[in-house]
Coordinates of N, CA, C and O and ligand atoms in Angstrom, one line a residue:
M17 N -63.4 15.6 -64.3 CA -64.5 14.6 -64.6 C -64.0 13.2 -64.9 O -62.9 13.1 -65.5
A18 N -64.8 12.3 -64.6 CA -64.4 10.9 -64.8 C -64.9 10.2 -66.0 O -64.9 9.1 -66.2
L19 N -65.4 11.1 -66.9 CA -66.2 10.5 -68.0 C -65.2 10.2 -69.2 O -65.7 9.4 -70.0
G20 N -64.1 10.6 -69.2 CA -63.2 10.6 -70.2 C -63.1 9.1 -70.7 O -63.0 8.9 -71.9
A21 N -63.1 8.1 -69.9 CA -62.9 6.7 -70.3 C -64.0 6.3 -71.2 O -63.7 5.3 -71.8
C22 N -65.1 6.9 -71.2 CA -66.2 6.5 -71.9 C -66.1 6.9 -73.3 O -66.9 6.4 -74.2
S23 N -65.4 7.9 -73.7 CA -65.4 8.4 -74.9 C -64.1 8.2 -75.7 O -63.0 8.6 -75.1
P24 N -64.2 7.6 -76.8 CA -62.9 7.5 -77.6 C -62.3 8.7 -78.1 O -61.3 8.7 -78.6
K25 N -63.2 9.8 -78.2 CA -62.8 11.1 -78.7 C -62.3 12.0 -77.8 O -62.8 11.9 -76.6
P26 N -61.5 12.9 -78.1 CA -61.2 14.1 -77.2 C -62.4 14.8 -76.8 O -63.4 15.0 -77.7
A27 N -62.5 15.4 -75.6 CA -63.6 16.1 -75.0 C -64.0 17.3 -76.0 O -65.2 17.8 -75.9
A28 N -63.0 17.7 -76.9 CA -63.3 18.9 -77.6 C -64.6 18.8 -78.4 O -65.3 19.8 -78.6
T29 N -64.8 17.6 -78.9 CA -66.0 17.4 -79.8 C -67.3 17.4 -79.0 O -68.3 17.7 -79.5
N30 N -67.2 17.1 -77.7 CA -68.4 17.1 -76.8 C -69.5 16.3 -77.4 O -70.7 16.8 -77.2
E31 N -69.2 15.3 -78.2 CA -70.2 14.5 -78.9 C -70.7 13.3 -78.0 O -70.4 12.2 -78.3
V32 N -71.4 13.6 -76.9 CA -71.9 12.5 -76.1 C -72.8 11.7 -76.9 O -72.7 10.4 -76.7
A33 N -73.5 12.2 -77.8 CA -74.5 11.4 -78.5 C -74.0 10.9 -79.8 O -74.7 10.7 -80.8
S34 N -72.7 10.9 -79.9 CA -72.0 10.6 -81.2 C -72.6 9.2 -81.8 O -72.3 8.8 -82.9
T35 N -73.1 8.3 -80.9 CA -73.5 7.0 -81.3 C -74.8 7.0 -82.2 O -75.1 6.0 -82.8
S36 N -75.5 8.1 -82.1 CA -76.7 8.1 -82.7 C -76.4 8.0 -84.3 O -75.4 8.5 -84.8
S37 N -77.4 7.4 -85.0 CA -77.0 7.1 -86.4 C -76.9 8.4 -87.4 O -77.4 9.5 -87.0
A38 N -76.1 8.2 -88.4 CA -75.8 9.4 -89.1 C -77.1 10.1 -89.7 O -77.1 11.2 -90.0
T39 N -78.0 9.1 -90.0 CA -79.2 9.7 -90.6 C -79.9 10.7 -89.7 O -80.7 11.5 -90.1
Q40 N -79.8 10.6 -88.4 CA -80.5 11.4 -87.5 C -79.8 12.7 -87.3 O -80.3 13.7 -87.0
T41 N -78.4 12.8 -87.5 CA -77.8 13.9 -87.2 C -78.3 15.2 -88.0 O -78.3 16.3 -87.4
A42 N -78.7 15.0 -89.1 CA -79.3 16.2 -89.9 C -80.5 16.8 -89.2 O -80.7 18.1 -89.1
T43 N -81.4 15.9 -88.7 CA -82.6 16.4 -88.2 C -82.5 16.9 -86.8 O -83.3 17.7 -86.2
N44 N -81.6 16.4 -85.9 CA -81.5 16.8 -84.6 C -80.4 17.6 -84.2 O -79.9 17.5 -83.0
A45 N -79.9 18.4 -85.0 CA -78.7 19.1 -84.7 C -78.9 19.9 -83.4 O -78.0 20.1 -82.7
V46 N -80.1 20.5 -83.2 CA -80.3 21.4 -82.1 C -80.3 20.5 -80.8 O -80.0 20.9 -79.7
E47 N -80.5 19.2 -80.8 CA -80.7 18.3 -79.6 C -79.7 17.3 -79.5 O -80.1 16.3 -79.0
T48 N -78.5 17.5 -80.1 CA -77.6 16.4 -80.0 C -77.4 15.9 -78.7 O -77.1 14.6 -78.6
T49 N -77.5 16.7 -77.6 CA -77.1 16.1 -76.4 C -78.2 15.3 -75.8 O -78.2 14.7 -74.8
A50 N -79.5 15.6 -76.2 CA -80.7 15.0 -75.5 C -80.7 13.5 -75.3 O -80.9 13.1 -74.3
P51 N -80.4 12.7 -76.4 CA -80.5 11.3 -76.1 C -79.3 10.7 -75.6 O -79.1 9.4 -75.6
A52 N -78.4 11.3 -75.0 CA -77.3 10.8 -74.4 C -77.6 9.7 -73.4 O -78.6 9.7 -72.7
A53 N -76.8 8.7 -73.3 CA -77.0 7.6 -72.4 C -76.9 8.2 -71.1 O -76.3 9.3 -70.9
P54 N -77.7 7.6 -70.0 CA -77.7 8.2 -68.7 C -76.1 8.3 -68.3 O -75.4 7.5 -68.4
V55 N -75.9 9.5 -67.8 CA -74.5 9.8 -67.4 C -74.1 8.7 -66.3 O -74.8 8.7 -65.3
A56 N -73.0 8.1 -66.5 CA -72.6 7.2 -65.5 C -72.4 7.9 -64.2 O -72.0 9.1 -64.2
P57 N -72.8 7.3 -63.1 CA -72.7 8.0 -61.8 C -71.3 8.4 -61.7 O -70.3 7.7 -61.9
A58 N -71.1 9.5 -60.9 CA -69.8 10.1 -60.8 C -68.9 9.2 -59.9 O -67.9 9.6 -59.7
A59 N -69.7 8.2 -59.4 CA -68.9 7.1 -58.5 C -68.0 7.6 -57.4 O -66.9 7.4 -57.4
P60 N -68.6 8.5 -56.6 CA -67.8 8.9 -55.3 C -67.7 7.6 -54.5 O -67.0 7.6 -53.3
A61 N -68.3 6.6 -54.8 CA -68.5 5.3 -53.9 C -67.1 4.8 -53.5 O -67.0 4.2 -52.4
A62 N -66.0 5.0 -54.4 CA -64.9 4.4 -54.1 C -64.3 4.9 -52.8 O -63.5 4.4 -52.3
T63 N -64.7 6.1 -52.4 CA -64.1 6.7 -51.2 C -65.0 6.4 -50.0 O -64.9 7.0 -48.9
F64 N -66.0 5.5 -50.1 CA -66.9 5.2 -48.9 C -66.8 3.8 -48.7 O -66.8 2.9 -49.5
P65 N -66.6 3.3 -47.3 CA -66.5 4.1 -46.2 C -65.1 4.6 -46.1 O -64.2 3.9 -46.4
T66 N -64.9 5.8 -45.5 CA -63.6 6.3 -45.3 C -63.0 5.6 -44.1 O -63.8 5.0 -43.4
A67 N -61.6 5.8 -43.9 CA -61.0 5.2 -42.6 C -61.8 5.9 -41.4 O -62.0 5.1 -40.5
E68 N -62.1 7.2 -41.5 CA -62.8 7.7 -40.4 C -64.2 7.1 -40.0 O -64.6 6.8 -38.9
D69 N -64.9 6.8 -41.2 CA -66.2 6.1 -41.0 C -66.0 4.7 -40.4 O -66.8 4.3 -39.5
T70 N -65.0 4.1 -40.9 CA -64.8 2.7 -40.3 C -64.5 2.8 -38.7 O -64.8 2.0 -37.9
A71 N -63.7 3.7 -38.5 CA -63.3 4.0 -37.0 C -64.4 4.3 -36.2 O -64.8 3.7 -35.1
K72 N -65.4 5.1 -36.7 CA -66.6 5.4 -36.0 C -67.6 4.3 -35.9 O -68.1 4.0 -34.8
L73 N -67.6 3.4 -36.9 CA -68.5 2.3 -37.0 C -68.0 1.4 -35.8 O -68.8 0.9 -35.0
A74 N -66.7 1.1 -35.5 CA -66.3 0.3 -34.5 C -66.7 0.8 -33.1 O -66.8 -0.1 -32.1
S75 N -67.0 2.1 -33.0 CA -67.5 2.5 -31.6 C -69.0 2.5 -31.4 O -69.3 2.8 -30.3
L76 N -69.7 2.0 -32.4 CA -71.1 1.9 -32.2 C -71.5 0.7 -31.4 O -70.8 -0.3 -31.3
P77 N -72.6 0.7 -30.7 CA -73.0 -0.6 -29.9 C -73.4 -1.7 -30.9 O -73.8 -1.5 -32.0
A78 N -73.0 -2.9 -30.3 CA -73.4 -4.2 -31.1 C -74.9 -4.2 -31.3 O -75.7 -3.7 -30.5
P79 N -75.3 -4.6 -32.4 CA -74.6 -5.3 -33.6 C -74.2 -4.2 -34.6 O -73.7 -4.6 -35.6
Y80 N -74.5 -2.9 -34.3 CA -74.3 -1.8 -35.3 C -72.8 -1.7 -35.6 O -72.4 -1.3 -36.8
N81 N -71.9 -2.2 -34.7 CA -70.5 -2.1 -35.0 C -70.0 -3.2 -36.0 O -68.9 -3.1 -36.5
Q82 N -70.8 -4.0 -36.3 CA -70.6 -5.1 -37.3 C -71.2 -4.7 -38.7 O -71.2 -5.6 -39.5
A83 N -71.9 -3.5 -38.7 CA -72.5 -3.2 -39.9 C -71.7 -3.2 -41.3 O -70.5 -2.9 -41.1
D84 N -72.4 -3.5 -42.4 CA -71.7 -3.2 -43.6 C -72.2 -1.9 -44.2 O -73.4 -1.8 -44.7
L85 N -71.3 -1.0 -44.1 CA -71.8 0.4 -44.4 C -72.0 0.6 -45.9 O -72.8 1.3 -46.2
A86 N -71.3 -0.1 -46.7 CA -71.6 0.0 -48.1 C -72.9 -0.5 -48.4 O -73.6 0.1 -49.3
N87 N -73.4 -1.6 -47.8 CA -74.7 -2.1 -47.9 C -75.8 -1.1 -47.3 O -76.8 -0.8 -48.0
G88 N -75.4 -0.5 -46.2 CA -76.2 0.5 -45.7 C -76.4 1.6 -46.7 O -77.6 2.1 -46.8
K89 N -75.4 2.1 -47.3 CA -75.5 3.1 -48.4 C -76.5 2.6 -49.5 O -77.4 3.4 -49.9
R90 N -76.3 1.4 -49.9 CA -77.2 0.9 -51.0 C -78.8 0.9 -50.4 O -79.6 1.2 -51.3
Q91 N -78.9 0.5 -49.2 CA -80.4 0.4 -48.7 C -80.9 1.8 -48.6 O -82.1 2.0 -48.7
F92 N -80.0 2.8 -48.3 CA -80.5 4.1 -48.0 C -81.0 4.7 -49.4 O -81.7 5.7 -49.4
A93 N -80.6 4.1 -50.5 CA -81.0 4.7 -51.9 C -82.5 4.8 -51.9 O -82.9 5.8 -52.5
V94 N -83.2 3.9 -51.3 CA -84.7 4.0 -51.3 C -85.1 5.2 -50.5 O -86.0 6.0 -50.9
C95 N -84.6 5.4 -49.3 CA -84.9 6.4 -48.4 C -84.7 7.8 -49.0 O -85.4 8.8 -48.7
K96 N -83.6 7.8 -49.8 CA -83.1 9.1 -50.4 C -84.2 9.7 -51.2 O -84.1 10.9 -51.5
A97 N -85.1 8.9 -51.8 CA -86.2 9.4 -52.6 C -86.9 10.5 -51.8 O -87.6 11.4 -52.3
C98 N -86.9 10.2 -50.4 CA -87.8 11.2 -49.6 C -87.0 11.9 -48.5 O -87.6 12.7 -47.9
H99 N -85.7 11.5 -48.3 CA -85.1 12.1 -47.1 C -83.7 12.7 -47.5 O -83.0 12.0 -48.3
T100 N -83.4 13.8 -47.0 CA -81.9 14.2 -47.0 C -81.2 14.1 -45.6 O -81.9 14.0 -44.6
L101 N -79.9 13.9 -45.7 CA -79.1 13.8 -44.6 C -78.4 15.1 -44.0 O -78.1 15.2 -42.7
P102 N -77.8 15.8 -45.0 CA -76.9 16.9 -44.4 C -77.7 17.9 -43.5 O -78.8 18.2 -43.6
S103 N -76.8 18.6 -42.6 CA -77.4 19.7 -41.9 C -77.9 20.7 -42.7 O -77.2 21.1 -43.7
G104 N -79.1 21.0 -42.4 CA -79.8 22.1 -43.2 C -80.4 21.6 -44.5 O -80.8 22.4 -45.3
G105 N -80.3 20.4 -44.7 CA -80.8 19.8 -46.0 C -82.3 20.0 -46.1 O -83.0 20.0 -44.9
P106 N -82.9 20.0 -47.2 CA -84.3 20.3 -47.3 C -85.2 19.1 -46.9 O -84.7 18.0 -46.9
N107 N -86.4 19.4 -46.4 CA -87.4 18.5 -46.2 C -87.8 18.1 -47.6 O -87.9 19.0 -48.5
M108 N -88.1 16.9 -47.9 CA -88.7 16.5 -49.2 C -90.1 15.8 -48.9 O -90.8 16.5 -48.1
V109 N -90.3 14.7 -49.4 CA -91.6 14.0 -49.1 C -91.6 13.8 -47.6 O -92.5 13.8 -46.7
G110 N -90.3 13.4 -47.0 CA -90.0 13.2 -45.6 C -89.1 14.2 -45.0 O -88.6 15.0 -45.8
P111 N -89.1 14.3 -43.7 CA -88.2 15.3 -43.0 C -86.7 15.1 -43.3 O -86.4 13.9 -43.4
N112 N -85.9 16.1 -43.2 CA -84.5 16.0 -43.2 C -84.0 15.0 -42.1 O -84.7 15.2 -41.0
L113 N -83.1 14.1 -42.1 CA -82.8 13.2 -41.1 C -81.4 13.5 -40.5 O -80.8 12.6 -40.0
H114 N -80.9 14.8 -40.6 CA -79.5 15.1 -40.0 C -79.6 14.7 -38.6 O -80.5 15.0 -37.7
K115 N -78.6 14.0 -38.1 CA -78.4 13.5 -36.8 C -79.7 13.0 -36.2 O -80.1 13.1 -35.0
V116 N -80.3 12.1 -37.0 CA -81.6 11.5 -36.5 C -81.5 10.5 -35.4 O -82.4 10.3 -34.6
V117 N -80.3 9.8 -35.4 CA -80.1 8.8 -34.3 C -79.9 9.6 -33.0 O -79.0 10.3 -32.9
G118 N -81.0 9.4 -32.1 CA -80.9 10.1 -30.7 C -81.8 11.4 -30.9 O -82.1 12.0 -29.8
R119 N -82.3 11.8 -32.1 CA -83.0 13.0 -32.2 C -84.5 12.6 -31.7 O -85.0 11.6 -31.8
H120 N -85.1 13.8 -31.2 CA -86.5 13.5 -30.7 C -87.4 13.3 -31.9 O -87.3 14.0 -33.0
S121 N -88.4 12.3 -31.7 CA -89.4 12.2 -32.9 C -90.0 13.4 -33.3 O -90.4 14.4 -32.4
G122 N -90.4 13.5 -34.6 CA -91.2 14.6 -35.0 C -90.8 16.1 -34.6 O -91.6 16.8 -34.3
S123 N -89.5 16.2 -34.7 CA -88.9 17.5 -34.2 C -88.5 18.6 -35.3 O -87.9 19.5 -34.8
I124 N -88.7 18.3 -36.4 CA -88.4 19.2 -37.5 C -89.5 20.4 -37.6 O -90.5 19.9 -38.1
P125 N -89.3 21.4 -37.2 CA -90.5 22.3 -37.1 C -91.2 22.7 -38.5 O -92.4 22.9 -38.5
S126 N -90.3 22.7 -39.4 CA -90.8 23.0 -40.8 C -91.5 21.8 -41.5 O -91.9 21.9 -42.6
F127 N -91.5 20.6 -40.9 CA -92.2 19.5 -41.5 C -93.5 19.2 -40.9 O -93.8 19.2 -39.8
A128 N -94.5 18.9 -41.9 CA -95.9 18.7 -41.4 C -96.0 17.1 -41.2 O -96.4 16.4 -42.0
Y129 N -95.7 16.8 -39.9 CA -95.8 15.3 -39.6 C -97.3 14.9 -39.3 O -98.2 15.7 -39.2
S130 N -97.3 13.6 -39.4 CA -98.7 12.9 -38.9 C -98.8 13.3 -37.4 O -97.9 13.7 -36.7
D131 N -100.1 13.3 -37.0 CA -100.3 13.6 -35.5 C -99.6 12.6 -34.6 O -99.1 13.0 -33.7
G132 N -99.7 11.4 -35.1 CA -99.0 10.3 -34.3 C -97.5 10.7 -34.1 O -97.0 10.5 -33.0
L133 N -96.9 11.0 -35.1 CA -95.3 11.2 -35.1 C -95.1 12.5 -34.2 O -94.3 12.6 -33.4
K134 N -96.0 13.5 -34.6 CA -95.8 14.9 -33.9 C -96.0 14.7 -32.3 O -95.3 15.3 -31.6
S135 N -96.7 13.8 -31.9 CA -97.1 13.6 -30.5 C -96.5 12.3 -29.8 O -96.8 12.0 -28.8
A136 N -95.6 11.6 -30.6 CA -95.1 10.4 -30.2 C -94.2 10.5 -28.9 O -94.4 9.6 -28.0
G137 N -93.3 11.5 -28.8 CA -92.7 11.7 -27.5 C -91.7 10.7 -27.2 O -91.5 10.4 -26.1
F138 N -90.8 10.4 -28.1 CA -89.8 9.5 -27.9 C -88.6 9.9 -28.6 O -88.7 10.8 -29.5
S139 N -87.3 9.4 -28.4 CA -86.2 9.8 -29.3 C -85.8 8.5 -30.1 O -86.3 7.4 -29.8
W140 N -85.4 8.9 -31.3 CA -85.0 7.7 -32.3 C -83.7 7.1 -31.8 O -82.6 7.3 -32.3
D141 N -83.9 6.1 -30.9 CA -82.7 5.3 -30.6 C -82.7 4.1 -31.5 O -83.5 4.0 -32.4
Y142 N -81.7 3.4 -31.3 CA -81.5 2.2 -32.4 C -82.6 1.3 -32.4 O -83.2 0.9 -33.4
A143 N -83.2 1.0 -31.2 CA -84.3 0.1 -31.2 C -85.6 0.6 -31.7 O -86.4 0.0 -32.5
K144 N -85.9 1.9 -31.5 CA -87.0 2.5 -32.1 C -86.9 2.7 -33.7 O -87.8 2.3 -34.4
L145 N -85.6 2.9 -34.1 CA -85.4 2.9 -35.6 C -85.6 1.6 -36.1 O -86.3 1.4 -37.3
D146 N -85.1 0.6 -35.3 CA -85.2 -0.8 -36.0 C -86.6 -1.3 -36.1 O -87.1 -1.7 -37.2
A147 N -87.5 -0.8 -35.1 CA -88.9 -1.2 -35.2 C -89.5 -0.4 -36.2 O -90.4 -1.0 -37.0
Y148 N -89.3 0.9 -36.4 CA -90.0 1.9 -37.3 C -89.6 1.3 -38.8 O -90.5 1.2 -39.8
L149 N -88.4 0.8 -39.0 CA -88.0 0.5 -40.4 C -88.6 -1.0 -40.7 O -88.7 -1.2 -41.9
T150 N -88.7 -1.7 -39.7 CA -89.4 -3.1 -39.8 C -90.8 -2.8 -40.4 O -91.3 -3.5 -41.3
N151 N -91.6 -1.9 -39.6 CA -92.9 -1.7 -40.0 C -93.4 -0.4 -39.5 O -93.8 -0.3 -38.3
P152 N -93.2 0.7 -40.2 CA -93.5 2.0 -39.7 C -94.9 2.2 -38.9 O -94.9 2.7 -38.0
K153 N -95.9 1.5 -39.5 CA -97.2 1.6 -38.7 C -97.3 0.9 -37.5 O -98.2 1.1 -36.7
A154 N -96.4 0.0 -37.2 CA -96.4 -0.7 -35.8 C -95.9 0.2 -34.8 O -96.1 0.1 -33.6
V155 N -95.1 1.3 -35.2 CA -94.6 2.3 -34.2 C -95.4 3.6 -34.2 O -95.8 4.1 -33.2
I156 N -95.9 4.0 -35.4 CA -96.7 5.1 -35.5 C -97.9 4.8 -36.3 O -97.8 4.6 -37.6
A157 N -99.0 4.6 -35.7 CA -100.2 3.9 -36.3 C -100.7 4.8 -37.6 O -101.0 4.2 -38.6
D158 N -100.6 6.0 -37.5 CA -101.0 6.9 -38.6 C -99.8 7.4 -39.5 O -99.9 8.4 -40.1
S159 N -98.7 6.6 -39.4 CA -97.5 7.1 -40.1 C -97.8 7.6 -41.6 O -98.5 6.7 -42.2
R160 N -97.3 8.7 -41.9 CA -97.5 9.0 -43.3 C -96.3 8.6 -44.2 O -96.2 9.1 -45.3
M161 N -95.4 7.8 -43.6 CA -94.3 7.4 -44.4 C -94.7 6.3 -45.3 O -94.9 5.1 -44.8
A162 N -94.7 6.6 -46.5 CA -95.2 5.5 -47.6 C -94.1 4.6 -47.9 O -93.4 4.5 -48.9
Y163 N -93.6 3.8 -46.9 CA -92.7 2.8 -47.0 C -93.1 1.5 -46.2 O -93.5 1.5 -45.1
A164 N -93.2 0.5 -46.9 CA -93.7 -0.8 -46.4 C -92.9 -1.4 -45.3 O -93.4 -2.2 -44.5
G165 N -91.5 -1.3 -45.2 CA -90.8 -1.8 -44.2 C -89.6 -2.7 -44.8 O -89.7 -3.0 -46.1
M166 N -88.6 -2.9 -44.0 CA -87.4 -3.6 -44.5 C -87.3 -4.9 -43.7 O -87.0 -4.9 -42.5
P167 N -87.6 -6.0 -44.3 CA -87.8 -7.2 -43.5 C -86.4 -7.8 -43.0 O -86.5 -8.6 -42.1
V168 N -85.4 -7.6 -43.8 CA -84.2 -8.2 -43.5 C -83.3 -7.5 -42.4 O -83.0 -6.4 -42.6
A169 N -83.2 -8.2 -41.3 CA -82.6 -7.7 -40.1 C -81.2 -6.9 -40.4 O -80.8 -5.9 -40.1
N170 N -80.4 -7.6 -41.2 CA -79.1 -7.1 -41.5 C -79.1 -5.9 -42.4 O -78.3 -5.0 -42.2
N171 N -80.1 -5.9 -43.2 CA -80.4 -4.5 -44.0 C -80.6 -3.4 -43.1 O -80.2 -2.3 -43.2
R172 N -81.5 -3.7 -42.1 CA -81.8 -2.6 -41.1 C -80.5 -2.3 -40.3 O -80.4 -1.0 -40.1
R173 N -79.9 -3.2 -39.9 CA -78.7 -2.8 -39.1 C -77.7 -2.0 -40.0 O -77.2 -1.1 -39.4
D174 N -77.5 -2.3 -41.2 CA -76.6 -1.7 -42.0 C -77.2 -0.2 -42.3 O -76.5 0.7 -42.3
V175 N -78.4 -0.1 -42.6 CA -78.9 1.3 -43.0 C -78.9 2.1 -41.7 O -78.7 3.4 -41.8
I176 N -79.1 1.6 -40.5 CA -79.1 2.4 -39.3 C -77.8 2.8 -39.0 O -77.6 4.0 -38.6
A177 N -76.8 2.0 -39.2 CA -75.4 2.5 -39.0 C -74.9 3.5 -39.9 O -74.3 4.4 -39.5
Y178 N -75.4 3.3 -41.1 CA -75.1 4.4 -42.2 C -75.7 5.6 -41.8 O -75.2 6.8 -41.9
L179 N -77.0 5.6 -41.4 CA -77.7 6.9 -40.9 C -76.8 7.4 -39.8 O -76.7 8.7 -39.7
K180 N -76.6 6.7 -38.8 CA -75.8 7.2 -37.8 C -74.5 7.9 -38.2 O -74.3 9.1 -37.7
I181 N -73.7 7.3 -39.0 CA -72.5 7.9 -39.4 C -72.6 9.0 -40.4 O -72.1 10.1 -40.3
E182 N -73.5 8.8 -41.3 CA -73.6 9.7 -42.4 C -74.3 11.0 -42.0 O -74.1 12.0 -42.4
S183 N -75.3 10.8 -41.2 CA -76.2 12.0 -40.9 C -75.5 12.9 -39.8 O -76.0 14.0 -39.5
E184 N -74.4 12.4 -39.3 CA -73.7 13.4 -38.4 C -72.4 14.0 -39.1 O -71.7 14.9 -38.4
K185 N -72.3 13.7 -40.4 CA -71.4 14.6 -41.1 C -71.6 16.1 -41.3 O -72.8 16.4 -41.2
Ligands
HEC229 C1 -92.0 7.6 -49.8 C2 -91.2 8.5 -49.1 C3 -90.4 7.8 -47.9 C4 -89.5 6.9 -47.9 C5 -89.1 6.1 -49.2 C6 -88.9 6.8 -46.7 N1 -89.4 7.7 -45.8 FE1 -89.1 8.1 -44.0 N2 -90.5 9.4 -43.8 C7 -91.4 9.8 -44.8 C8 -92.4 10.6 -44.2 C9 -93.6 11.3 -45.1 C10 -92.2 10.8 -42.8 C11 -93.0 11.5 -41.8 C12 -93.9 10.4 -41.3 C13 -95.0 10.9 -40.5 O1 -95.3 12.1 -40.3 O2 -95.8 10.1 -39.9 C14 -90.9 9.9 -42.6 C15 -90.3 9.8 -41.4 C16 -89.2 9.3 -41.0 C17 -88.5 9.2 -39.8 C18 -88.9 9.9 -38.5 C19 -88.2 11.3 -38.6 C20 -88.6 12.3 -37.5 O3 -88.3 13.4 -37.6 O4 -89.2 11.9 -36.4 C21 -87.5 8.4 -39.9 C22 -86.4 8.0 -38.9 C23 -87.3 7.8 -41.3 N3 -88.6 8.5 -41.9 C24 -86.4 7.1 -41.8 C25 -86.5 6.6 -43.1 C26 -85.6 5.5 -43.6 C27 -84.3 5.1 -42.9 C28 -86.1 5.2 -44.9 C29 -85.4 4.2 -45.9 C30 -85.3 2.8 -45.2 C31 -87.2 5.9 -45.2 N4 -87.5 6.6 -44.0 C32 -88.0 6.0 -46.3 C33 -91.3 9.5 -46.0 C34 -90.4 8.4 -46.7

């Protein structure tokens, strides 16, 4: 665990909530862990992008080979509320996006797509993804993706490169 640095005391006390005032300790003995500060993210970020990611990035077509993968990951934080990337990952509000770059539109059988996406009949190449992320409804008129669009071109470039690399793991 990487939490040790946050706590001046040995882990044996396990008092994550030890900063709460002494007057409270008598009343909330059962719930001492409840008001803990949000656990600091376990920060695997330090290992991203890996050397392998960077090598793969260089093989993507321009301008995606220039992408900032760390920014792509940050941009994907919004998508993550609705989408998973790993193979076999669950559908959430939106469909699993494993290997979505090059994947046929509307092709996850277990996901209830809009009629427009179900019958769109194209593959998600870079250009389609760029257009969709700019303005989903410009590509799929009845899109059910409740996402307004990503106006900054470099952010789209970065998140699409991230999708390409991360969703193929
Ligand atoms: C609020 C939830 C939500 C957010 C946020 C969201 N999506 Fe979606 N996404 C959906 C839904 C729902 C669909 C299915 C749309 C339909 O059926 O018309 C979808 C569909 C897609 C598809 C088409 C998948 C396929 O199988 O054809 C792609 C690609 C996609 N989203 C990428 C993204 C990316 C990238 C982001 C972040 C920039 C994002 N989405 C943000 C809900 C979301």
